[in-house]
Amino acid sequence: PITPGQFLRETKILSREETRDMLMANQIKTGGIDPLPSSPLKSLSSLYLKSSPQMNTDTLLTHSKLYVFYKPKGFLSTMTDPEKRNRPTMFEYLKHTLSVDKKLYPIGRLDFNAEGIILLTDNEDAAKAWIENENHYDYVYEMKLTGRVDKKKLKEIRKGKVIKGVKCGPFFFEVKKQLKKSVKVLMKNQRADMRDIKLMLQKADLQMMKVKRISVGPYKTEGAEPGGFREVEFSSKQKQQYFFYKKKLLREKIEEL
């Protein structure tokens, strides 16, 4: 007979370390009972991960890493070039310039000609959990745009609209400086990519000249230069979202079997 821990490990819902830590924290339940590590799993439907409003997140993501990378302009944030034009990727930059040679998963994307902060993790499920909850985080950009922003455009951009089937906005949009033929702005969205921003600006006849993402959720560039790479801590919110993502995976696996 298989134990709850063996089932969670063999289905890759939890790692060996996560299973051990969550068993010790009584976060793995079978029919409302705390199973012993050697207890056989009598019924799949009785197995679940227990959460509570005061849930202890100290057991979560303790064996995973989260990094902030200041992506320089001129690098893709994908593993390979989807257009097959042999454009360099940030993973090549990390490996050859910074000697970071480990499997990392990007949390969202940043355009080839944009610079700024992007998060990376060695835990693929942590990246997926973040993307599923991307609207819980603010993505803030400093941009230089061609054109002028009048009151009508300002109102339109801030309100947002559905464009080509994509919900764009509402946005935080602040004009920092209007120049003769361009404008410097601060813009904020809640997507891990820039698709909605680009559609909204195109609709307003504004073209992006320079783009820098200065923060993602609680993580900021903090005066870093392009190419900066540092390890940071997972937030409590990220850990909770990771837990509920794992809980969903377990429920789906049980329904599948």
mmCIF file of N, CA and C in Angstrom, residues 62-151:
data_model
loop_
_atom_site.group_PDB
_atom_site.id
_atom_site.type_symbol
_atom_site.label_atom_id
_atom_site.label_comp_id
_atom_site.label_asym_id
_atom_site.label_seq_id
_atom_site.Cartn_x
_atom_site.Cartn_y
_atom_site.Cartn_z
ATOM 1 N N THR A 62 10.762 26.708 0.810
ATOM 2 C CA THR A 62 12.025 26.845 1.544
ATOM 3 C C THR A 62 13.194 26.225 0.781
ATOM 4 N N HIS A 63 12.898 25.355 -0.164
ATOM 5 C CA HIS A 63 13.952 24.692 -0.934
ATOM 6 C C HIS A 63 14.015 25.225 -2.370
ATOM 7 N N SER A 64 13.345 26.344 -2.606
ATOM 8 C CA SER A 64 13.338 26.963 -3.942
ATOM 9 C C SER A 64 13.989 28.334 -3.883
ATOM 10 N N LYS A 65 14.396 28.810 -5.051
ATOM 11 C CA LYS A 65 15.078 30.098 -5.150
ATOM 12 C C LYS A 65 14.274 31.059 -6.029
ATOM 13 N N LEU A 66 14.320 32.338 -5.659
ATOM 14 C CA LEU A 66 13.697 33.397 -6.447
ATOM 15 C C LEU A 66 14.749 34.470 -6.704
ATOM 16 N N TYR A 67 14.808 34.919 -7.961
ATOM 17 C CA TYR A 67 15.823 35.907 -8.336
ATOM 18 C C TYR A 67 15.177 37.102 -9.037
ATOM 19 N N VAL A 68 15.781 38.256 -8.832
ATOM 20 C CA VAL A 68 15.436 39.459 -9.575
ATOM 21 C C VAL A 68 16.557 39.701 -10.586
ATOM 22 N N PHE A 69 16.176 39.783 -11.851
ATOM 23 C CA PHE A 69 17.150 40.057 -12.915
ATOM 24 C C PHE A 69 16.768 41.359 -13.607
ATOM 25 N N TYR A 70 17.728 42.252 -13.754
ATOM 26 C CA TYR A 70 17.514 43.487 -14.495
ATOM 27 C C TYR A 70 17.887 43.179 -15.943
ATOM 28 N N LYS A 71 16.884 42.848 -16.762
ATOM 29 C CA LYS A 71 17.149 42.465 -18.150
ATOM 30 C C LYS A 71 17.596 43.676 -18.967
ATOM 31 N N PRO A 72 18.750 43.564 -19.621
ATOM 32 C CA PRO A 72 19.166 44.657 -20.496
ATOM 33 C C PRO A 72 18.300 44.680 -21.766
ATOM 34 N N LYS A 73 18.263 45.825 -22.415
ATOM 35 C CA LYS A 73 17.596 45.945 -23.707
ATOM 36 C C LYS A 73 18.310 45.069 -24.731
ATOM 37 N N GLY A 74 17.533 44.464 -25.644
ATOM 38 C CA GLY A 74 18.149 43.683 -26.717
ATOM 39 C C GLY A 74 18.287 42.206 -26.416
ATOM 40 N N PHE A 75 17.496 41.707 -25.444
ATOM 41 C CA PHE A 75 17.500 40.280 -25.127
ATOM 42 C C PHE A 75 16.062 39.804 -24.962
ATOM 43 N N LEU A 76 15.786 38.618 -25.521
ATOM 44 C CA LEU A 76 14.472 37.997 -25.348
ATOM 45 C C LEU A 76 14.341 37.446 -23.935
ATOM 46 N N SER A 77 13.112 37.430 -23.407
ATOM 47 C CA SER A 77 12.893 36.838 -22.090
ATOM 48 C C SER A 77 12.361 35.413 -22.195
ATOM 49 N N THR A 78 12.332 34.867 -23.422
ATOM 50 C CA THR A 78 11.926 33.478 -23.659
ATOM 51 C C THR A 78 13.180 32.602 -23.768
ATOM 52 N N MET A 79 12.961 31.284 -23.686
ATOM 53 C CA MET A 79 14.087 30.343 -23.759
ATOM 54 C C MET A 79 14.760 30.371 -25.133
ATOM 55 N N THR A 80 13.932 30.502 -26.184
ATOM 56 C CA THR A 80 14.436 30.531 -27.559
ATOM 57 C C THR A 80 13.706 31.640 -28.313
ATOM 58 N N ASP A 81 14.175 31.942 -29.510
ATOM 59 C CA ASP A 81 13.544 32.976 -30.323
ATOM 60 C C ASP A 81 12.337 32.388 -31.053
ATOM 61 N N PRO A 82 11.112 32.807 -30.703
ATOM 62 C CA PRO A 82 9.923 32.227 -31.357
ATOM 63 C C PRO A 82 9.849 32.568 -32.842
ATOM 64 N N GLU A 83 10.534 33.630 -33.261
ATOM 65 C CA GLU A 83 10.534 34.014 -34.670
ATOM 66 C C GLU A 83 11.698 33.408 -35.437
ATOM 67 N N LYS A 84 12.513 32.598 -34.736
ATOM 68 C CA LYS A 84 13.649 31.901 -35.360
ATOM 69 C C LYS A 84 14.588 32.863 -36.094
ATOM 70 N N ARG A 85 14.868 34.009 -35.443
ATOM 71 C CA ARG A 85 15.773 35.009 -36.031
ATOM 72 C C ARG A 85 17.113 35.029 -35.296
ATOM 73 N N ASN A 86 17.314 34.052 -34.427
ATOM 74 C CA ASN A 86 18.580 33.926 -33.673
ATOM 75 C C ASN A 86 18.897 35.155 -32.819
ATOM 76 N N ARG A 87 17.856 35.807 -32.322
ATOM 77 C CA ARG A 87 18.083 36.923 -31.411
ATOM 78 C C ARG A 87 18.545 36.385 -30.053
ATOM 79 N N PRO A 88 19.426 37.089 -29.364
ATOM 80 C CA PRO A 88 19.934 36.586 -28.080
ATOM 81 C C PRO A 88 18.848 36.581 -27.002
ATOM 82 N N THR A 89 18.961 35.637 -26.076
ATOM 83 C CA THR A 89 18.009 35.545 -24.976
ATOM 84 C C THR A 89 18.693 35.937 -23.670
ATOM 85 N N MET A 90 17.882 36.261 -22.687
ATOM 86 C CA MET A 90 18.463 36.625 -21.385
ATOM 87 C C MET A 90 19.105 35.409 -20.717
ATOM 88 N N PHE A 91 18.682 34.210 -21.110
ATOM 89 C CA PHE A 91 19.282 33.010 -20.530
ATOM 90 C C PHE A 91 20.705 32.818 -21.041
ATOM 91 N N GLU A 92 20.942 33.183 -22.288
ATOM 92 C CA GLU A 92 22.308 33.169 -22.821
ATOM 93 C C GLU A 92 23.158 34.216 -22.111
ATOM 94 N N TYR A 93 22.560 35.370 -21.859
ATOM 95 C CA TYR A 93 23.264 36.425 -21.127
ATOM 96 C C TYR A 93 23.627 35.947 -19.720
ATOM 97 N N LEU A 94 22.664 35.338 -19.037
ATOM 98 C CA LEU A 94 22.914 34.854 -17.676
ATOM 99 C C LEU A 94 24.040 33.819 -17.660
ATOM 100 N N LYS A 95 24.033 32.928 -18.642
ATOM 101 C CA LYS A 95 25.034 31.853 -18.672
ATOM 102 C C LYS A 95 26.414 32.368 -19.043
ATOM 103 N N HIS A 96 26.491 33.161 -20.111
ATOM 104 C CA HIS A 96 27.802 33.529 -20.650
ATOM 105 C C HIS A 96 28.397 34.784 -20.007
ATOM 106 N N THR A 97 27.540 35.695 -19.545
ATOM 107 C CA THR A 97 28.045 36.932 -18.941
ATOM 108 C C THR A 97 28.124 36.847 -17.428
ATOM 109 N N LEU A 98 27.138 36.197 -16.802
ATOM 110 C CA LEU A 98 27.090 36.135 -15.343
ATOM 111 C C LEU A 98 27.414 34.748 -14.784
ATOM 112 N N SER A 99 27.669 33.785 -15.674
ATOM 113 C CA SER A 99 28.000 32.403 -15.273
ATOM 114 C C SER A 99 26.898 31.768 -14.428
ATOM 115 N N VAL A 100 25.646 32.135 -14.714
ATOM 116 C CA VAL A 100 24.490 31.510 -14.050
ATOM 117 C C VAL A 100 24.027 30.372 -14.952
ATOM 118 N N ASP A 101 24.397 29.160 -14.582
ATOM 119 C CA ASP A 101 24.121 27.998 -15.432
ATOM 120 C C ASP A 101 23.229 27.024 -14.670
ATOM 121 N N LYS A 102 21.982 27.402 -14.484
ATOM 122 C CA LYS A 102 21.015 26.528 -13.832
ATOM 123 C C LYS A 102 19.665 26.701 -14.509
ATOM 124 N N LYS A 103 18.804 25.710 -14.373
ATOM 125 C CA LYS A 103 17.480 25.767 -14.984
ATOM 126 C C LYS A 103 16.628 26.772 -14.235
ATOM 127 N N LEU A 104 16.220 27.844 -14.914
ATOM 128 C CA LEU A 104 15.388 28.874 -14.312
ATOM 129 C C LEU A 104 14.158 29.115 -15.181
ATOM 130 N N TYR A 105 13.070 29.472 -14.524
ATOM 131 C CA TYR A 105 11.806 29.717 -15.214
ATOM 132 C C TYR A 105 11.423 31.188 -15.051
ATOM 133 N N PRO A 106 11.164 31.875 -16.161
ATOM 134 C CA PRO A 106 10.782 33.287 -16.058
ATOM 135 C C PRO A 106 9.344 33.425 -15.569
ATOM 136 N N ILE A 107 9.097 34.418 -14.742
ATOM 137 C CA ILE A 107 7.740 34.721 -14.286
ATOM 138 C C ILE A 107 7.256 35.893 -15.132
ATOM 139 N N GLY A 108 6.570 35.571 -16.204
ATOM 140 C CA GLY A 108 6.127 36.586 -17.149
ATOM 141 C C GLY A 108 7.178 36.862 -18.207
ATOM 142 N N ARG A 109 6.961 37.924 -18.958
ATOM 143 C CA ARG A 109 7.855 38.278 -20.051
ATOM 144 C C ARG A 109 8.142 39.774 -20.055
ATOM 145 N N LEU A 110 9.187 40.114 -20.771
ATOM 146 C CA LEU A 110 9.542 41.514 -20.983
ATOM 147 C C LEU A 110 10.033 41.615 -22.420
ATOM 148 N N ASP A 111 9.543 42.592 -23.152
ATOM 149 C CA ASP A 111 9.823 42.698 -24.580
ATOM 150 C C ASP A 111 11.326 42.786 -24.878
ATOM 151 N N PHE A 112 11.680 42.398 -26.086
ATOM 152 C CA PHE A 112 13.073 42.392 -26.544
ATOM 153 C C PHE A 112 13.720 43.762 -26.378
ATOM 154 N N ASN A 113 13.009 44.815 -26.764
ATOM 155 C CA ASN A 113 13.579 46.166 -26.711
ATOM 156 C C ASN A 113 13.291 46.886 -25.401
ATOM 157 N N ALA A 114 12.748 46.171 -24.419
ATOM 158 C CA ALA A 114 12.512 46.758 -23.099
ATOM 159 C C ALA A 114 13.605 46.307 -22.141
ATOM 160 N N GLU A 115 13.856 47.122 -21.135
ATOM 161 C CA GLU A 115 14.779 46.735 -20.080
ATOM 162 C C GLU A 115 14.040 46.764 -18.751
ATOM 163 N N GLY A 116 14.675 46.200 -17.737
ATOM 164 C CA GLY A 116 14.071 46.275 -16.408
ATOM 165 C C GLY A 116 13.912 44.937 -15.734
ATOM 166 N N ILE A 117 13.126 44.955 -14.685
ATOM 167 C CA ILE A 117 13.048 43.839 -13.766
ATOM 168 C C ILE A 117 12.196 42.684 -14.317
ATOM 169 N N ILE A 118 12.725 41.478 -14.167
ATOM 170 C CA ILE A 118 11.968 40.262 -14.439
ATOM 171 C C ILE A 118 12.351 39.247 -13.367
ATOM 172 N N LEU A 119 11.374 38.492 -12.908
ATOM 173 C CA LEU A 119 11.618 37.501 -11.864
ATOM 174 C C LEU A 119 11.887 36.142 -12.476
ATOM 175 N N LEU A 120 12.780 35.388 -11.831
ATOM 176 C CA LEU A 120 13.135 34.036 -12.260
ATOM 177 C C LEU A 120 13.147 33.125 -11.044
ATOM 178 N N THR A 121 12.740 31.879 -11.251
ATOM 179 C CA THR A 121 12.756 30.921 -10.151
ATOM 180 C C THR A 121 13.201 29.558 -10.666
ATOM 181 N N ASP A 122 13.751 28.746 -9.762
ATOM 182 C CA ASP A 122 14.117 27.379 -10.142
ATOM 183 C C ASP A 122 12.967 26.411 -9.908
ATOM 184 N N ASN A 123 11.806 26.916 -9.510
ATOM 185 C CA ASN A 123 10.628 26.095 -9.237
ATOM 186 C C ASN A 123 9.557 26.425 -10.274
ATOM 187 N N GLU A 124 9.337 25.499 -11.220
ATOM 188 C CA GLU A 124 8.397 25.754 -12.316
ATOM 189 C C GLU A 124 6.978 25.994 -11.799
ATOM 190 N N ASP A 125 6.559 25.240 -10.772
ATOM 191 C CA ASP A 125 5.207 25.416 -10.239
ATOM 192 C C ASP A 125 5.050 26.762 -9.536
ATOM 193 N N ALA A 126 6.112 27.279 -8.946
ATOM 194 C CA ALA A 126 6.052 28.609 -8.330
ATOM 195 C C ALA A 126 5.811 29.669 -9.401
ATOM 196 N N ALA A 127 6.453 29.500 -10.565
ATOM 197 C CA ALA A 127 6.244 30.428 -11.683
ATOM 198 C C ALA A 127 4.800 30.341 -12.183
ATOM 199 N N LYS A 128 4.273 29.119 -12.308
ATOM 200 C CA LYS A 128 2.894 28.943 -12.782
ATOM 201 C C LYS A 128 1.886 29.519 -11.789
ATOM 202 N N ALA A 129 2.159 29.336 -10.500
ATOM 203 C CA ALA A 129 1.260 29.867 -9.471
ATOM 204 C C ALA A 129 1.217 31.389 -9.535
ATOM 205 N N TRP A 130 2.363 32.033 -9.761
ATOM 206 C CA TRP A 130 2.413 33.495 -9.873
ATOM 207 C C TRP A 130 1.580 33.947 -11.069
ATOM 208 N N ILE A 131 1.794 33.307 -12.244
ATOM 209 C CA ILE A 131 1.091 33.730 -13.462
ATOM 210 C C ILE A 131 -0.419 33.572 -13.295
ATOM 211 N N GLU A 132 -0.854 32.525 -12.618
ATOM 212 C CA GLU A 132 -2.291 32.339 -12.382
ATOM 213 C C GLU A 132 -2.854 33.459 -11.514
ATOM 214 N N ASN A 133 -1.995 34.100 -10.738
ATOM 215 C CA ASN A 133 -2.427 35.167 -9.832
ATOM 216 C C ASN A 133 -1.800 36.516 -10.201
ATOM 217 N N GLU A 134 -1.456 36.690 -11.489
ATOM 218 C CA GLU A 134 -0.730 37.886 -11.895
ATOM 219 C C GLU A 134 -1.489 39.177 -11.604
ATOM 220 N N ASN A 135 -2.836 39.099 -11.595
ATOM 221 C CA ASN A 135 -3.608 40.323 -11.350
ATOM 222 C C ASN A 135 -3.589 40.751 -9.889
ATOM 223 N N HIS A 136 -2.849 40.008 -9.037
ATOM 224 C CA HIS A 136 -2.668 40.402 -7.641
ATOM 225 C C HIS A 136 -1.445 41.304 -7.471
ATOM 226 N N TYR A 137 -0.737 41.545 -8.578
ATOM 227 C CA TYR A 137 0.521 42.288 -8.493
ATOM 228 C C TYR A 137 0.524 43.449 -9.484
ATOM 229 N N ASP A 138 1.233 44.507 -9.116
ATOM 230 C CA ASP A 138 1.399 45.655 -10.007
ATOM 231 C C ASP A 138 2.717 45.540 -10.760
ATOM 232 N N TYR A 139 2.665 45.861 -12.054
ATOM 233 C CA TYR A 139 3.847 45.919 -12.906
ATOM 234 C C TYR A 139 3.981 47.377 -13.343
ATOM 235 N N VAL A 140 5.065 48.032 -12.943
ATOM 236 C CA VAL A 140 5.202 49.474 -13.142
ATOM 237 C C VAL A 140 6.302 49.759 -14.170
ATOM 238 N N TYR A 141 5.988 50.646 -15.120
ATOM 239 C CA TYR A 141 6.903 50.953 -16.218
ATOM 240 C C TYR A 141 7.148 52.460 -16.321
ATOM 241 N N GLU A 142 8.395 52.807 -16.603
ATOM 242 C CA GLU A 142 8.737 54.149 -17.061
ATOM 243 C C GLU A 142 8.880 54.066 -18.575
ATOM 244 N N MET A 143 8.207 54.976 -19.294
ATOM 245 C CA MET A 143 8.218 54.887 -20.749
ATOM 246 C C MET A 143 8.384 56.255 -21.388
ATOM 247 N N LYS A 144 9.002 56.240 -22.539
ATOM 248 C CA LYS A 144 9.051 57.418 -23.390
ATOM 249 C C LYS A 144 8.276 57.076 -24.654
ATOM 250 N N LEU A 145 7.260 57.882 -24.959
ATOM 251 C CA LEU A 145 6.360 57.607 -26.077
ATOM 252 C C LEU A 145 6.432 58.731 -27.102
ATOM 253 N N THR A 146 6.223 58.400 -28.368
ATOM 254 C CA THR A 146 6.108 59.438 -29.389
ATOM 255 C C THR A 146 4.687 59.969 -29.374
ATOM 256 N N GLY A 147 4.556 61.279 -29.575
ATOM 257 C CA GLY A 147 3.225 61.880 -29.625
ATOM 258 C C GLY A 147 2.922 62.709 -28.393
ATOM 259 N N ARG A 148 1.683 63.187 -28.340
ATOM 260 C CA ARG A 148 1.235 64.007 -27.225
ATOM 261 C C ARG A 148 0.044 63.341 -26.540
ATOM 262 N N VAL A 149 -0.073 63.597 -25.248
ATOM 263 C CA VAL A 149 -1.190 63.037 -24.479
ATOM 264 C C VAL A 149 -2.079 64.193 -24.038
ATOM 265 N N ASP A 150 -3.262 64.297 -24.661
ATOM 266 C CA ASP A 150 -4.218 65.322 -24.248
ATOM 267 C C ASP A 150 -5.177 64.736 -23.217
ATOM 268 N N LYS A 151 -6.108 65.538 -22.740
ATOM 269 C CA LYS A 151 -7.034 65.097 -21.699
ATOM 270 C C LYS A 151 -7.889 63.916 -22.154
#
